[in-house]
């Protein structure tokens, strides 16, 4: 029953946050890391507010995006990001390091 109790606490938190935002005449209440991405309108007798939750990047791979005056929930999908070709680079010689090592070795020989 712990899961049910946790869900109840999350719902209670969302409602309290929304009610406070409505009371303050805010248009949005934005939360994150409650793990359940969400975008909903909460309406009470005192008004309404848009409740947004970014979810999380670990379990749901979600984030909030604001584009063209609109909030959306971004959901990462691997197929939307094609794999890029990796180019192997040859290591370059670090002249300064080589000169310092030469100097140290020269001092050690004295």
Short mmCIF file of C-alpha atoms in Angstrom, two decimals:
data_model
loop_
_atom_site.label_atom_id
_atom_site.label_comp_id
_atom_site.label_asym_id
_atom_site.label_seq_id
_atom_site.Cartn_x
_atom_site.Cartn_y
_atom_site.Cartn_z
CA UNK A 1 0.00 0.00 0.00
CA UNK A 2 3.02 2.30 0.12
CA UNK A 3 2.62 3.02 -3.60
CA UNK A 4 -0.99 4.12 -3.10
CA UNK A 5 0.02 6.38 -0.22
CA UNK A 6 2.85 7.93 -2.28
CA UNK A 7 0.45 8.55 -5.18
CA UNK A 8 -1.99 10.18 -2.80
CA UNK A 9 0.77 12.50 -1.50
CA UNK A 10 1.77 13.43 -5.07
CA UNK A 11 -1.84 14.25 -5.96
CA UNK A 12 -2.17 16.29 -2.77
CA UNK A 13 1.03 18.19 -3.63
CA UNK A 14 -0.20 18.91 -7.18
CA UNK A 15 -3.54 20.20 -5.89
CA UNK A 16 -1.94 22.42 -3.25
CA UNK A 17 0.54 23.84 -5.78
CA UNK A 18 -2.27 24.51 -8.26
CA UNK A 19 -4.52 26.11 -5.63
CA UNK A 20 -1.70 28.41 -4.48
CA UNK A 21 -0.99 29.41 -8.09
CA UNK A 22 -4.68 30.14 -8.71
CA UNK A 23 -4.80 32.19 -5.52
CA UNK A 24 -1.82 34.25 -6.73
CA UNK A 25 -3.43 34.62 -10.20
CA UNK A 26 -0.56 32.78 -11.92
CA UNK A 27 -1.05 31.26 -15.36
CA UNK A 28 1.26 28.29 -14.77
CA UNK A 29 2.65 26.18 -11.97
CA UNK A 30 5.77 24.27 -13.03
CA UNK A 31 7.21 21.38 -11.04
CA UNK A 32 9.74 18.69 -11.72
CA UNK A 33 11.19 15.43 -10.53
CA UNK A 34 7.94 13.94 -9.26
CA UNK A 35 8.61 11.40 -12.02
CA UNK A 36 5.25 11.60 -13.77
CA UNK A 37 5.40 14.06 -16.68
CA UNK A 38 2.17 15.96 -16.88
CA UNK A 39 0.39 18.89 -18.46
CA UNK A 40 -3.13 19.60 -17.26
CA UNK A 41 -5.55 22.39 -16.48
CA UNK A 42 -6.57 22.59 -12.83
CA UNK A 43 -9.76 24.51 -12.23
CA UNK A 44 -11.34 25.57 -8.94
CA UNK A 45 -14.14 27.98 -8.05
CA UNK A 46 -11.43 30.68 -7.82
CA UNK A 47 -9.98 30.22 -11.30
CA UNK A 48 -7.74 27.94 -13.30
CA UNK A 49 -4.05 27.29 -13.87
CA UNK A 50 -1.96 25.11 -16.16
CA UNK A 51 -0.06 22.55 -14.10
CA UNK A 52 3.18 21.30 -15.69
CA UNK A 53 5.56 18.65 -14.45
CA UNK A 54 8.76 17.88 -16.33
CA UNK A 55 8.89 14.31 -15.11
CA UNK A 56 12.45 13.05 -14.98
CA UNK A 57 15.34 12.33 -17.31
CA UNK A 58 16.22 8.94 -15.78
CA UNK A 59 13.01 6.92 -15.93
CA UNK A 60 10.80 8.76 -18.45
CA UNK A 61 13.40 10.76 -20.42
CA UNK A 62 11.16 13.82 -20.35
CA UNK A 63 11.58 17.57 -20.04
CA UNK A 64 9.46 20.67 -20.51
CA UNK A 65 9.91 22.80 -23.62
CA UNK A 66 8.54 26.24 -24.34
CA UNK A 67 8.32 27.09 -28.04
CA UNK A 68 6.13 29.53 -29.92
CA UNK A 69 4.21 30.51 -26.76
CA UNK A 70 3.34 26.87 -25.99
CA UNK A 71 4.48 24.47 -23.26
CA UNK A 72 4.98 20.86 -24.31
CA UNK A 73 6.43 17.75 -22.72
CA UNK A 74 9.50 16.62 -24.65
CA UNK A 75 9.97 12.86 -24.66
CA UNK A 76 13.39 11.64 -25.78
CA UNK A 77 13.28 8.94 -28.45
CA UNK A 78 16.59 7.51 -29.61
CA UNK A 79 15.39 7.12 -33.20
CA UNK A 80 14.87 10.90 -33.43
CA UNK A 81 18.63 11.37 -33.03
CA UNK A 82 20.60 9.46 -35.65
CA UNK A 83 24.00 8.17 -34.67
CA UNK A 84 26.79 10.37 -35.97
CA UNK A 85 29.99 9.00 -37.37
CA UNK A 86 32.94 9.03 -34.99
CA UNK A 87 36.26 10.16 -36.43
CA UNK A 88 39.40 8.84 -34.78
CA UNK A 89 42.02 11.52 -34.29
CA UNK A 90 45.70 10.77 -34.03
CA UNK A 91 47.24 12.05 -30.83
CA UNK A 92 49.39 15.09 -31.35
CA UNK A 93 52.84 15.47 -29.85
CA UNK A 94 52.88 17.85 -26.96
CA UNK A 95 56.11 19.76 -27.53
CA UNK A 96 56.07 21.49 -24.15
CA UNK A 97 55.70 18.19 -22.25
CA UNK A 98 58.49 16.63 -24.31
CA UNK A 99 60.76 19.61 -23.56
CA UNK A 100 59.98 19.48 -19.83
CA UNK A 101 60.63 15.73 -19.71
CA UNK A 102 63.91 16.25 -21.57
CA UNK A 103 64.92 18.97 -19.09
CA UNK A 104 63.99 16.80 -16.06
CA UNK A 105 65.89 13.82 -17.45
CA UNK A 106 68.89 16.06 -18.16
CA UNK A 107 68.87 17.34 -14.56
CA UNK A 108 68.60 13.78 -13.21
CA UNK A 109 71.69 12.81 -15.21
CA UNK A 110 73.80 15.54 -13.57
#
